[in-house]
Coordinates of C-alpha atoms and ligand atoms in Angstrom, one line a residue:
X1 CA -12.0 27.6 -3.6
X2 CA -10.9 24.0 -3.1
X3 CA -7.4 22.8 -4.1
X4 CA -9.0 20.6 -6.7
X5 CA -11.0 23.4 -8.3
X6 CA -7.9 25.7 -8.2
X7 CA -5.8 23.0 -9.9
X8 CA -8.4 22.2 -12.6
X9 CA -8.8 25.9 -13.4
X10 CA -5.0 26.2 -13.8
X11 CA -4.9 23.0 -15.8
X12 CA -7.4 24.3 -18.3
X13 CA -6.0 27.9 -18.4
X14 CA -2.4 26.8 -18.9
X15 CA -3.0 23.8 -21.2
X16 CA -2.4 20.8 -19.0
X17 CA -5.9 19.2 -19.3
X18 CA -9.0 19.8 -21.4
X19 CA -12.4 18.3 -21.4
X20 CA -12.4 16.1 -24.5
X21 CA -14.6 17.1 -27.4
X22 CA -15.5 20.3 -25.6
X23 CA -16.6 22.1 -28.7
X24 CA -19.1 19.3 -29.3
X25 CA -20.5 19.4 -25.8
X26 CA -17.8 17.2 -24.2
X27 CA -17.9 13.6 -23.0
X28 CA -18.1 12.8 -19.3
X29 CA -14.9 11.2 -18.0
X30 CA -12.9 11.9 -21.2
X31 CA -9.9 14.2 -21.0
X32 CA -7.3 15.5 -23.5
X33 CA -3.9 16.3 -22.3
X34 CA -2.7 19.7 -23.6
X35 CA 0.9 20.7 -24.5
X36 CA 1.9 20.9 -20.8
X37 CA -0.1 17.9 -19.6
X38 CA 1.4 15.6 -22.2
X39 CA 4.9 16.6 -21.1
X40 CA 4.1 16.1 -17.4
X41 CA 2.4 12.7 -18.1
X42 CA 5.4 11.6 -20.2
X43 CA 7.8 12.7 -17.5
X44 CA 6.0 10.8 -14.8
X45 CA 5.9 7.6 -16.9
X46 CA 9.5 8.1 -18.0
X47 CA 10.6 8.4 -14.3
X48 CA 8.7 5.2 -13.5
X49 CA 10.2 3.4 -16.5
X50 CA 13.7 4.7 -15.6
X51 CA 13.5 3.4 -12.0
X52 CA 11.7 0.2 -12.9
X53 CA 13.6 -0.8 -16.0
X54 CA 16.7 1.2 -16.8
X55 CA 18.1 1.4 -13.3
X56 CA 17.7 -2.3 -12.7
X57 CA 19.2 -5.4 -14.4
X58 CA 16.3 -7.7 -13.5
X59 CA 13.4 -6.0 -15.3
X60 CA 12.6 -5.8 -19.0
X61 CA 9.8 -4.0 -20.8
X62 CA 6.9 -5.0 -23.0
X63 CA 4.0 -3.4 -24.9
X64 CA 1.1 -5.7 -25.5
X65 CA -2.2 -5.4 -27.4
X66 CA -5.2 -3.5 -26.0
X67 CA -7.8 -5.6 -27.8
X68 CA -7.9 -8.9 -26.0
X69 CA -9.6 -12.2 -26.9
X70 CA -12.2 -13.5 -24.4
X71 CA -10.1 -16.6 -23.6
X72 CA -7.4 -14.5 -21.9
X73 CA -9.9 -12.7 -19.7
X74 CA -12.0 -15.7 -19.0
X75 CA -8.9 -17.5 -17.7
X76 CA -7.9 -14.5 -15.6
X77 CA -11.3 -14.4 -14.0
X78 CA -12.2 -11.0 -15.4
X79 CA -15.2 -12.3 -17.5
X80 CA -16.9 -13.8 -14.5
X81 CA -15.6 -11.8 -11.6
X82 CA -14.5 -8.3 -12.7
X83 CA -17.7 -6.9 -11.5
X84 CA -18.8 -4.1 -9.2
X85 CA -22.1 -4.1 -7.4
X86 CA -24.4 -1.4 -8.8
X87 CA -27.5 0.4 -7.5
X88 CA -29.5 3.1 -9.1
X89 CA -30.5 6.2 -7.2
X90 CA -34.2 7.1 -7.2
X91 CA -33.7 10.8 -7.0
X92 CA -30.7 11.8 -9.1
X93 CA -30.7 8.9 -11.6
X94 CA -27.1 8.4 -10.7
X95 CA -25.4 5.0 -10.3
X96 CA -23.4 4.0 -7.3
X97 CA -21.3 1.2 -6.1
X98 CA -23.0 0.4 -2.8
X99 CA -19.7 0.6 -1.0
X100 CA -19.0 4.0 -2.5
X101 CA -22.5 5.4 -2.1
X102 CA -22.2 8.5 -0.1
X103 CA -24.0 7.6 3.1
X104 CA -23.9 10.3 5.8
X105 CA -20.6 11.7 4.7
X106 CA -22.0 14.9 3.1
X107 CA -19.3 16.8 1.3
X108 CA -19.7 20.5 0.4
X109 CA -19.3 20.4 -3.4
X110 CA -19.5 24.1 -4.0
X111 CA -22.8 23.7 -5.7
X112 CA -26.2 22.4 -4.8
X113 CA -27.5 19.7 -7.0
X114 CA -30.8 20.5 -8.6
X115 CA -33.0 17.9 -7.0
X116 CA -36.5 18.1 -5.5
X117 CA -36.4 16.8 -2.0
X118 CA -39.1 16.6 0.6
X119 CA -39.8 18.8 3.5
X120 CA -39.3 16.1 6.0
X121 CA -36.9 13.3 6.0
X122 CA -38.4 10.1 7.1
X123 CA -36.1 7.9 5.1
X124 CA -33.0 5.8 5.3
X125 CA -29.7 6.3 3.5
X126 CA -27.9 3.3 2.2
X127 CA -26.9 1.1 5.1
X128 CA -27.6 3.7 7.7
X129 CA -30.7 5.1 9.3
X130 CA -30.7 8.8 8.6
X131 CA -33.3 9.6 11.3
X132 CA -31.1 8.3 14.0
X133 CA -28.1 10.0 12.7
X134 CA -29.9 13.3 12.2
X135 CA -31.3 13.2 15.7
X136 CA -27.9 12.8 17.1
X137 CA -26.2 15.3 14.8
X138 CA -24.9 14.3 11.5
X139 CA -21.2 13.9 10.8
X140 CA -20.4 16.2 8.0
X141 CA -17.1 16.7 6.3
X142 CA -17.0 20.2 5.1
X143 CA -14.2 21.2 2.9
X144 CA -12.0 18.5 4.2
X145 CA -12.5 19.4 7.8
X146 CA -14.6 17.2 10.1
X147 CA -17.2 19.1 12.1
X148 CA -20.1 17.6 14.0
X149 CA -23.4 19.4 13.2
X150 CA -27.0 18.8 14.0
X151 CA -29.7 19.1 11.3
X152 CA -32.3 21.6 12.3
X153 CA -34.7 21.1 9.4
X154 CA -34.8 19.9 5.9
X155 CA -35.8 22.3 3.2
X156 CA -36.6 21.9 -0.4
X157 CA -33.1 21.8 -1.7
X158 CA -31.0 22.0 1.4
X159 CA -30.4 20.7 4.8
X160 CA -30.4 23.5 7.4
X161 CA -28.0 22.9 10.2
X162 CA -28.0 24.3 13.7
X163 CA -25.2 26.7 14.4
X164 CA -24.4 25.4 17.8
X165 CA -25.0 21.8 18.1
X166 CA -25.2 19.5 21.1
X167 CA -21.7 18.5 20.1
X168 CA -20.9 22.2 19.8
X169 CA -18.1 22.1 17.3
X170 CA -19.2 24.5 14.6
X171 CA -16.5 27.1 14.1
X172 CA -17.4 30.7 14.6
X173 CA -18.2 32.6 11.5
X174 CA -19.7 29.4 9.9
X175 CA -23.0 30.3 8.2
X176 CA -26.1 29.0 9.9
X177 CA -27.6 27.7 6.7
X178 CA -25.2 25.4 5.1
X179 CA -26.2 24.3 1.6
X180 CA -25.5 20.6 1.6
X181 CA -26.3 18.8 -1.6
X182 CA -28.3 15.6 -1.1
X183 CA -26.5 13.7 -3.8
X184 CA -29.8 12.0 -4.4
X185 CA -29.6 9.4 -1.6
X186 CA -32.4 10.6 0.6
X187 CA -35.7 9.1 -0.3
X188 CA -38.9 10.2 1.5
X189 CA -41.0 7.3 0.5
X190 CA -38.9 4.3 0.9
X191 CA -36.5 2.6 3.3
X192 CA -33.9 2.5 0.6
X193 CA -32.7 5.4 -1.5
X194 CA -32.3 3.1 -4.5
X195 CA -34.5 1.9 -7.2
X196 CA -33.1 -1.3 -7.8
X197 CA -31.5 -4.0 -5.8
X198 CA -27.8 -4.2 -5.9
X199 CA -26.7 -6.2 -9.0
X200 CA -23.3 -7.2 -10.4
X201 CA -22.1 -5.2 -13.4
X202 CA -19.0 -6.2 -15.4
X203 CA -16.6 -3.4 -15.9
X204 CA -15.1 -4.5 -19.2
X205 CA -15.9 -2.8 -22.5
X206 CA -16.8 -5.3 -25.2
X207 CA -16.0 -4.7 -28.8
X208 CA -16.6 -6.8 -31.9
X209 CA -14.0 -7.4 -34.6
X210 CA -16.5 -7.7 -37.4
X211 CA -17.3 -5.5 -40.4
X212 CA -21.0 -6.4 -39.8
X213 CA -22.6 -4.2 -37.2
X214 CA -23.3 -6.4 -34.2
X215 CA -26.7 -4.7 -33.7
X216 CA -27.8 -6.0 -37.1
X217 CA -26.8 -9.5 -35.9
X218 CA -28.7 -9.1 -32.7
X219 CA -31.8 -8.0 -34.5
X220 CA -31.7 -10.9 -37.0
X221 CA -31.0 -13.5 -34.4
X222 CA -33.8 -12.1 -32.1
X223 CA -36.3 -12.1 -35.0
X224 CA -35.4 -15.7 -35.9
X225 CA -35.6 -16.8 -32.2
X226 CA -39.1 -15.3 -31.9
X227 CA -40.4 -17.6 -34.7
X228 CA -39.9 -20.8 -32.6
X229 CA -41.7 -21.3 -29.3
X230 CA -38.6 -23.2 -28.0
X231 CA -36.3 -20.1 -28.3
X232 CA -38.7 -17.2 -28.0
X233 CA -38.3 -16.7 -24.2
X234 CA -35.8 -14.1 -23.0
X235 CA -33.1 -16.5 -21.7
X236 CA -33.0 -18.7 -24.9
X237 CA -33.0 -15.6 -27.1
X238 CA -30.1 -14.2 -25.1
X239 CA -28.2 -17.4 -25.4
X240 CA -28.6 -17.4 -29.2
X241 CA -27.5 -13.8 -29.4
X242 CA -24.4 -14.5 -27.3
X243 CA -23.6 -17.5 -29.5
X244 CA -23.9 -15.5 -32.7
X245 CA -21.7 -12.7 -31.4
X246 CA -19.1 -14.8 -29.6
X247 CA -16.8 -15.4 -32.7
X248 CA -16.1 -11.7 -33.1
X249 CA -16.3 -10.7 -29.4
X250 CA -13.2 -9.1 -27.9
X251 CA -12.6 -6.9 -24.9
X252 CA -10.6 -3.7 -24.3
X253 CA -8.2 -4.8 -21.6
X254 CA -9.1 -3.7 -18.1
X255 CA -5.5 -3.9 -16.9
X256 CA -2.1 -4.3 -18.7
X257 CA -1.0 -7.2 -16.5
X258 CA -2.6 -10.0 -18.5
X259 CA -0.6 -9.1 -21.5
X260 CA 2.5 -9.7 -19.4
X261 CA 1.3 -13.1 -18.1
X262 CA 0.5 -14.5 -21.5
X263 CA 4.0 -13.4 -22.7
X264 CA 5.8 -14.9 -19.7
X265 CA 7.2 -17.8 -21.9
X266 CA 7.9 -15.8 -25.0
X267 CA 9.9 -13.2 -23.0
X268 CA 11.8 -15.9 -21.2
X269 CA 12.6 -17.8 -24.4
X270 CA 13.8 -14.6 -26.1
X271 CA 15.8 -13.5 -23.1
X272 CA 17.3 -16.6 -21.6
X273 CA 19.7 -14.6 -19.4
X274 CA 16.7 -13.6 -17.3
X275 CA 17.1 -15.6 -14.1
X276 CA 14.4 -15.6 -11.4
X277 CA 13.7 -13.2 -9.7
X278 CA 13.0 -11.0 -12.7
X279 CA 10.2 -8.7 -13.8
X280 CA 8.3 -7.5 -16.9
X281 CA 7.1 -3.9 -16.9
X282 CA 4.5 -2.4 -19.1
X283 CA 2.9 1.1 -19.5
X284 CA -0.3 1.4 -21.4
X285 CA -3.9 2.2 -21.7
X286 CA -6.6 0.2 -19.8
X287 CA -10.4 0.6 -20.0
X288 CA -13.1 0.2 -17.4
X289 CA -16.7 1.0 -17.7
X290 CA -16.7 2.6 -14.3
X291 CA -20.1 3.0 -12.6
X292 CA -19.2 6.4 -11.3
X293 CA -16.6 8.7 -12.8
X294 CA -15.1 11.0 -10.3
X295 CA -12.6 13.7 -9.5
X296 CA -11.5 14.5 -13.1
X297 CA -8.7 12.2 -14.1
X298 CA -8.8 10.2 -10.8
X299 CA -11.4 7.8 -12.2
X300 CA -12.1 7.7 -15.9
X301 CA -13.1 4.9 -18.3
X302 CA -9.9 5.2 -20.3
X303 CA -6.7 5.5 -18.3
X304 CA -3.1 4.5 -18.3
X305 CA -1.4 2.0 -16.0
X306 CA 2.2 1.5 -15.1
X307 CA 2.5 -2.1 -14.1
X308 CA 5.3 -4.5 -13.1
X309 CA 4.9 -8.2 -12.7
X310 CA 7.9 -9.6 -10.8
X311 CA 8.4 -13.4 -11.1
X312 CA 9.9 -15.0 -8.1
X313 CA 10.4 -18.4 -6.6
X314 CA 7.7 -19.3 -4.1
X315 CA 10.1 -19.1 -1.2
X316 CA 11.2 -15.6 -2.3
X317 CA 7.7 -14.1 -2.5
X318 CA 7.3 -12.6 0.9
X319 CA 10.7 -11.1 1.0
X320 CA 10.2 -9.6 -2.5
X321 CA 6.8 -8.3 -1.6
X322 CA 8.4 -6.4 1.3
X323 CA 11.2 -5.2 -0.9
X324 CA 8.9 -3.9 -3.6
X325 CA 6.7 -2.1 -1.1
X326 CA 9.8 -0.2 0.1
X327 CA 11.1 0.4 -3.4
X328 CA 7.8 1.9 -4.5
X329 CA 7.2 4.0 -1.4
X330 CA 10.8 5.4 -1.9
X331 CA 9.8 6.4 -5.4
X332 CA 6.7 8.2 -4.2
X333 CA 8.6 10.0 -1.5
X334 CA 11.4 11.0 -3.9
X335 CA 9.0 12.8 -6.3
X336 CA 6.5 14.0 -3.7
X337 CA 7.1 16.8 -1.2
X338 CA 4.5 16.2 1.4
X339 CA 5.5 12.9 2.9
X340 CA 2.6 13.0 5.3
X341 CA 0.2 12.8 2.4
X342 CA 1.4 9.4 1.1
X343 CA 0.8 6.2 3.0
X344 CA 0.5 2.5 2.7
X345 CA -2.8 0.9 3.5
X346 CA -2.5 -2.9 4.0
X347 CA -5.6 -4.8 2.9
X348 CA -7.7 -6.5 5.5
X349 CA -7.9 -10.3 5.2
X350 CA -11.5 -10.0 3.8
X351 CA -10.4 -7.6 1.1
X352 CA -7.8 -9.9 -0.3
X353 CA -8.4 -12.0 -3.5
X354 CA -8.5 -15.7 -2.5
X355 CA -5.2 -16.4 -4.2
X356 CA -3.4 -13.4 -2.7
X357 CA -1.4 -13.6 0.5
X358 CA -0.8 -9.8 0.8
X359 CA -1.8 -6.5 -0.7
X360 CA -1.3 -2.9 0.1
X361 CA -2.7 0.2 -1.5
X362 CA -0.4 3.2 -1.8
X363 CA -2.7 6.1 -1.0
X364 CA -2.4 9.8 -1.4
X365 CA -4.3 12.3 0.7
X366 CA -6.4 14.0 -2.0
X367 CA -8.5 17.1 -1.2
X368 CA -11.5 14.8 -0.7
X369 CA -9.6 12.2 1.4
X370 CA -7.2 9.3 1.0
X371 CA -7.4 7.7 -2.4
X372 CA -5.5 4.7 -4.0
X373 CA -2.8 5.6 -6.5
X374 CA -1.1 2.2 -6.6
X375 CA -1.7 -1.4 -5.5
X376 CA 1.1 -3.7 -4.6
X377 CA 0.2 -7.4 -4.3
X378 CA 1.7 -10.8 -3.6
X379 CA -0.4 -12.8 -6.1
X380 CA 1.0 -16.3 -5.5
X381 CA 1.1 -18.5 -8.6
X382 CA -2.5 -17.8 -9.6
X383 CA -1.9 -16.0 -12.9
X384 CA 0.6 -18.4 -14.5
X385 CA -1.1 -21.5 -13.2
X386 CA -4.5 -20.4 -14.6
X387 CA -3.1 -19.6 -18.1
X388 CA -1.1 -22.8 -18.0
X389 CA -4.2 -24.8 -17.1
X390 CA -6.3 -23.2 -19.8
X391 CA -3.8 -23.5 -22.6
X392 CA -2.0 -26.7 -21.6
X393 CA 1.3 -24.8 -22.0
X394 CA 3.7 -25.2 -19.1
X395 CA 4.5 -21.7 -17.7
X396 CA 7.3 -22.7 -15.4
X397 CA 10.8 -21.7 -14.5
X398 CA 13.7 -24.1 -14.7
X399 CA 16.8 -23.3 -12.8
X400 CA 19.4 -24.6 -15.3
X401 CA 22.3 -24.2 -12.8
X402 CA 20.7 -26.2 -10.1
X403 CA 19.7 -28.9 -12.6
X404 CA 23.3 -29.1 -13.9
X405 CA 24.7 -29.3 -10.4
X406 CA 22.4 -32.1 -9.6
X407 CA 23.3 -34.0 -12.7
X408 CA 27.0 -33.6 -11.9
X409 CA 26.3 -34.9 -8.3
X410 CA 24.3 -37.8 -9.7
X411 CA 27.1 -38.8 -12.1
X412 CA 29.7 -38.6 -9.3
X413 CA 27.7 -40.6 -6.7
X414 CA 25.7 -42.8 -9.1
X415 CA 22.6 -42.1 -7.0
X416 CA 19.5 -40.4 -8.6
X417 CA 18.2 -37.5 -6.6
X418 CA 14.4 -37.7 -6.8
X419 CA 13.2 -36.0 -3.7
X420 CA 10.3 -33.6 -4.2
X421 CA 12.2 -30.8 -2.4
X422 CA 15.2 -31.0 -4.7
X423 CA 13.1 -31.1 -7.8
X424 CA 10.7 -28.3 -6.6
X425 CA 13.7 -26.0 -6.3
X426 CA 14.7 -26.7 -9.8
X427 CA 11.4 -26.4 -11.5
X428 CA 8.4 -24.5 -10.3
X429 CA 5.6 -22.2 -11.4
X430 CA 6.8 -18.7 -10.4
X431 CA 4.9 -16.6 -7.9
X432 CA 4.2 -13.0 -8.8
X433 CA 4.7 -9.8 -6.9
X434 CA 2.8 -7.0 -8.7
X435 CA 3.0 -3.2 -8.6
X436 CA 0.2 -1.5 -10.4
X437 CA 0.1 2.2 -10.6
X438 CA -2.3 4.5 -12.3
X439 CA -0.4 7.1 -14.4
X440 CA -3.2 9.6 -14.5
X441 CA -3.8 9.3 -10.8
X442 CA -0.1 9.6 -10.1
X443 CA 0.0 12.8 -12.2
X444 CA -3.0 14.2 -10.4
X445 CA -1.5 13.4 -7.0
X446 CA 1.9 14.8 -7.9
X447 CA 0.4 18.1 -9.2
X448 CA -1.7 18.5 -6.1
X449 CA 1.3 17.7 -4.0
X450 CA 3.4 20.3 -5.8
X451 CA 0.9 23.1 -5.9
X452 CA 1.3 26.0 -3.5
X453 CA -0.5 29.3 -3.3
X454 CA 1.5 32.2 -1.9
X455 CA 0.8 35.8 -1.1
X456 CA 2.9 38.8 -2.1
X457 CA 5.4 38.2 0.6
X458 CA 5.7 34.6 -0.4
X459 CA 3.8 33.3 2.6
X460 CA 1.9 30.1 1.8
X461 CA -1.9 30.4 2.0
X462 CA -3.5 27.0 2.9
X463 CA -6.5 25.9 0.9
X464 CA -9.8 25.8 2.8
X465 CA -9.7 22.6 4.9
X466 CA -6.0 22.5 5.1
X467 CA -5.5 24.5 8.3
X468 CA -7.6 25.2 11.3
X469 CA -7.8 28.9 10.9
X470 CA -8.6 29.5 7.2
X471 CA -12.3 30.2 6.9
X472 CA -11.6 33.3 4.9
X473 CA -9.2 31.6 2.5
X474 CA -11.8 31.3 -0.2
X475 CA -11.3 34.9 -1.0
X476 CA -7.6 35.0 -0.1
X477 CA -6.8 32.3 -2.7
X478 CA -8.1 34.5 -5.5
X479 CA -7.2 37.9 -4.2
X480 CA -4.7 40.3 -5.9
X481 CA -1.0 39.5 -5.6
X482 CA -1.7 35.9 -4.8
X483 CA 0.0 33.4 -7.1
X484 CA 0.5 29.8 -7.6
X485 CA 3.8 27.9 -7.6
X486 CA 4.0 24.4 -8.9
X487 CA 6.9 22.9 -7.0
X488 CA 7.3 19.9 -9.2
X489 CA 10.5 17.8 -9.1
X490 CA 12.6 19.2 -11.9
X491 CA 12.6 15.9 -13.7
X492 CA 8.8 16.0 -13.8
X493 CA 8.4 19.7 -14.8
X494 CA 6.8 20.0 -18.3
X495 CA 9.1 22.9 -19.2
X496 CA 12.6 22.8 -17.8
X497 CA 13.7 26.3 -18.7
X498 CA 11.9 29.5 -19.6
X499 CA 14.1 31.8 -21.7
X500 CA 13.1 35.4 -21.9
X501 CA 14.4 38.5 -23.6
X502 CA 14.2 41.6 -21.3
X503 CA 12.5 43.4 -24.1
X504 CA 10.4 41.0 -26.0
X505 CA 10.6 42.6 -29.5
X506 CA 14.3 43.3 -29.5
X507 CA 15.7 41.2 -32.4
X508 CA 19.2 40.8 -30.9
X509 CA 17.9 39.8 -27.5
X510 CA 15.5 37.3 -29.1
X511 CA 18.3 35.9 -31.2
X512 CA 20.6 35.3 -28.2
X513 CA 17.6 33.6 -26.4
X514 CA 17.0 31.4 -29.4
X515 CA 20.7 30.4 -29.3
X516 CA 20.5 29.4 -25.6
X517 CA 17.4 27.4 -26.1
X518 CA 18.9 25.6 -29.1
X519 CA 21.9 24.5 -27.0
X520 CA 19.7 23.3 -24.2
X521 CA 17.5 21.4 -26.6
X522 CA 20.4 19.8 -28.4
X523 CA 22.7 19.1 -25.5
X524 CA 20.1 18.0 -22.9
X525 CA 17.1 17.0 -25.1
X526 CA 14.8 19.0 -22.8
X527 CA 11.6 21.0 -23.4
X528 CA 12.3 24.7 -23.1
X529 CA 10.0 27.6 -23.7
X530 CA 10.9 31.0 -25.3
X531 CA 8.8 33.5 -23.3
X532 CA 8.5 36.5 -25.6
X533 CA 5.2 38.0 -24.3
X534 CA 5.3 41.7 -23.9
X535 CA 4.8 41.7 -20.1
X536 CA 7.3 42.4 -17.3
X537 CA 10.0 39.9 -16.5
X538 CA 8.4 39.5 -13.1
X539 CA 5.1 38.4 -14.6
X540 CA 6.8 36.1 -16.9
X541 CA 8.7 34.5 -14.0
X542 CA 5.3 34.0 -12.2
X543 CA 3.8 32.4 -15.3
X544 CA 6.7 30.0 -15.3
X545 CA 6.3 29.3 -11.6
X546 CA 2.7 28.4 -12.1
X547 CA 3.5 25.6 -14.5
X548 CA 6.4 24.3 -12.4
X549 CA 9.4 25.5 -14.6
X550 CA 12.5 25.1 -12.3
X551 CA 14.7 27.7 -14.1
X552 CA 14.2 30.9 -15.9
X553 CA 16.9 32.6 -18.0
X554 CA 16.8 36.3 -18.8
X555 CA 18.8 37.9 -21.5
X556 CA 19.4 41.7 -21.3
X557 CA 21.4 44.3 -23.1
X558 CA 24.6 43.6 -21.2
X559 CA 24.2 39.9 -22.2
X560 CA 24.8 41.0 -25.8
X561 CA 28.3 42.4 -24.7
X562 CA 29.5 39.8 -22.1
X563 CA 27.4 36.7 -22.9
X564 CA 26.3 36.6 -19.3
X565 CA 22.6 36.0 -18.4
X566 CA 20.5 36.0 -15.3
X567 CA 19.4 32.5 -14.1
X568 CA 16.5 32.3 -11.6
X569 CA 15.5 29.3 -9.5
X570 CA 11.9 28.7 -9.0
X571 CA 11.9 27.4 -5.4
X572 CA 14.3 30.0 -3.9
X573 CA 13.7 32.9 -6.3
X574 CA 17.5 33.3 -6.2
X575 CA 19.0 35.0 -9.2
X576 CA 22.6 34.7 -10.4
X577 CA 24.6 36.0 -13.3
X578 CA 26.2 33.2 -15.2
X579 CA 27.6 32.5 -18.7
X580 CA 25.5 31.0 -21.4
X581 CA 27.6 27.8 -21.2
X582 CA 27.0 27.6 -17.4
X583 CA 23.3 27.6 -18.0
X584 CA 23.5 24.3 -19.7
X585 CA 25.6 22.9 -16.8
X586 CA 23.3 24.2 -14.1
X587 CA 20.3 22.6 -15.8
X588 CA 22.2 19.3 -16.5
X589 CA 23.2 19.2 -12.8
X590 CA 19.7 20.0 -11.6
X591 CA 18.2 17.2 -13.7
X592 CA 20.5 14.5 -12.3
X593 CA 18.7 11.9 -10.2
Ligands
ATP1 P1 -10.3 1.6 -7.3 O1 -10.6 0.8 -6.0 O2 -10.0 3.1 -7.1 O3 -11.4 1.4 -8.4 P2 -8.7 -0.6 -8.1 O4 -8.3 -1.2 -6.8 O5 -9.9 -1.2 -8.9 O6 -9.0 1.0 -7.9 P3 -6.5 -1.6 -9.5 O7 -7.3 -2.6 -10.3 O8 -5.7 -2.1 -8.4 O9 -7.5 -0.4 -9.1 O10 -5.6 -0.8 -10.6 C1 -4.4 -0.3 -10.3 C2 -4.3 1.2 -10.4 O11 -4.9 1.6 -11.6 C3 -5.1 1.9 -9.3 O12 -4.3 2.0 -8.1 C4 -5.3 3.3 -10.0 O13 -4.2 4.1 -9.8 C5 -5.4 2.9 -11.4 N1 -6.9 2.9 -11.8 C6 -7.7 1.9 -11.7 N2 -8.9 2.2 -12.2 C7 -8.8 3.5 -12.7 C8 -9.7 4.4 -13.3 N3 -10.9 4.1 -13.7 N4 -9.2 5.6 -13.7 C9 -7.9 6.0 -13.4 N5 -7.1 5.2 -12.8 C10 -7.5 3.9 -12.4

């Protein structure tokens, strides 16, 4: 079982994540966060907010509207340019971004897609000639591990691979017939696996602020247009429809950043003490009509972003870009355990937006490969300049101290200082360094990072693909005695303390447990859980480990006499006898940054 499958099972079973509207058949890409998921997500966003806003004197927060007028997104370039290229697959009816279309990288997905494929492949896959590749031996990533295999023959619903290939790298014990799903990109009759030519597709969701159903308006306008020969062609009809709908058209924001840019002046005016460099942070929902939804909450149409726009003088931009990269990487390393699974990937020159002078993706090594969790960019003055141009409102920064100093000098010398350099230092359009992190992706990465499966002796069992010698792990992961520990940072853990009476139905024990949980709730404002299931203490500990609870407290009969309880630490399994007051102090200490 793959790490992702294991995690998603756990998430559903323990109440982190549910398919939204499941009882009505579900909705692709829509997820609900259960009682534990909501806590974890809040904790991740709280830790971000804490480090970005509370722990700094140069950042303030904001919370702006989701529904956005077209003028904002026209100005930012989203209306015209926030597009992906889209192609339709002939075989599976799926849609792909050409750059994301799975060419020859065949990934074992645990299940074969039900498609009818030909006996012989005489086709091309997107951008690559499959015949050539197959003749040489196709590169296949199986369960995260790269092995070179040669295709022996194609069958109706599978690709049969030779066990020993020319490259000879199949591991022993590997089945001869690997079932590799086609993903619908192999087409017997065409040079291209796609139906359509690649075409741009805007990712923004439109919505209409109007009590009249826009479809009614479209129908009426179209019927009217058909009556006149001058407007009955498709292009003219479309123009008329757009014109009719325009007054009520709005968008669901595709990022939170624009809400910050359009409030640059209002925040500055209301907080005159903010001197450049300073930042505005925002956490909130964004929406993108993604062509392909993938990997559960990794890519969904509705998601949350944690974004910081840091306004700097032009000559500070490079230095601040470097500083923010370090600051954010430190954050990731602080909350993550596997530092080799987090990296920075600088964008190549041709990936950069024309206005940007630098951009890096922070990437996490997910079970399917490296994936972006955050982007950090040096955006120049593009954002404020564009909004300023469009509105005629100057979005500039004036350094009052420098200005005053100049005025004093001018008074003293009687000479006016008019040089461009002096004035440009006093008043300028700020440049922006941006950090844009996906909250849901961060949560997914942090959960995968924390998740460990151990055997009865506490020895870690790697997931298939995570070590060289683990072909039998599929069974090992689910065998008896094997359990999962979620080694989340205590500040992220959804439940901080599990409190359990030794005998679950003993009134006195439960009463003492309730007292301890009340003190923890009141003194530390943390989420605690009273574990009164009638199972053994060991099983209850393991249930707490599985959801990442850093401490468990057990109350037994002796506790009733001496007010001493057993506290157990998740990561070491160590147990100590402490007083009920000490429990609060231990947890308080453990939650310190
Ligand atoms: P990708 O290339 O994966 O589509 P992106 O480069 O378009 O991402 P940005 O526009 O830089 O993403 O958005 C910043 C962050 O928002 C991303 O790093 C990611 O964590 C998150 N994000 C973007 N799109 C989605 C989505 N559809 N679902 C979940 N998170 C997303």
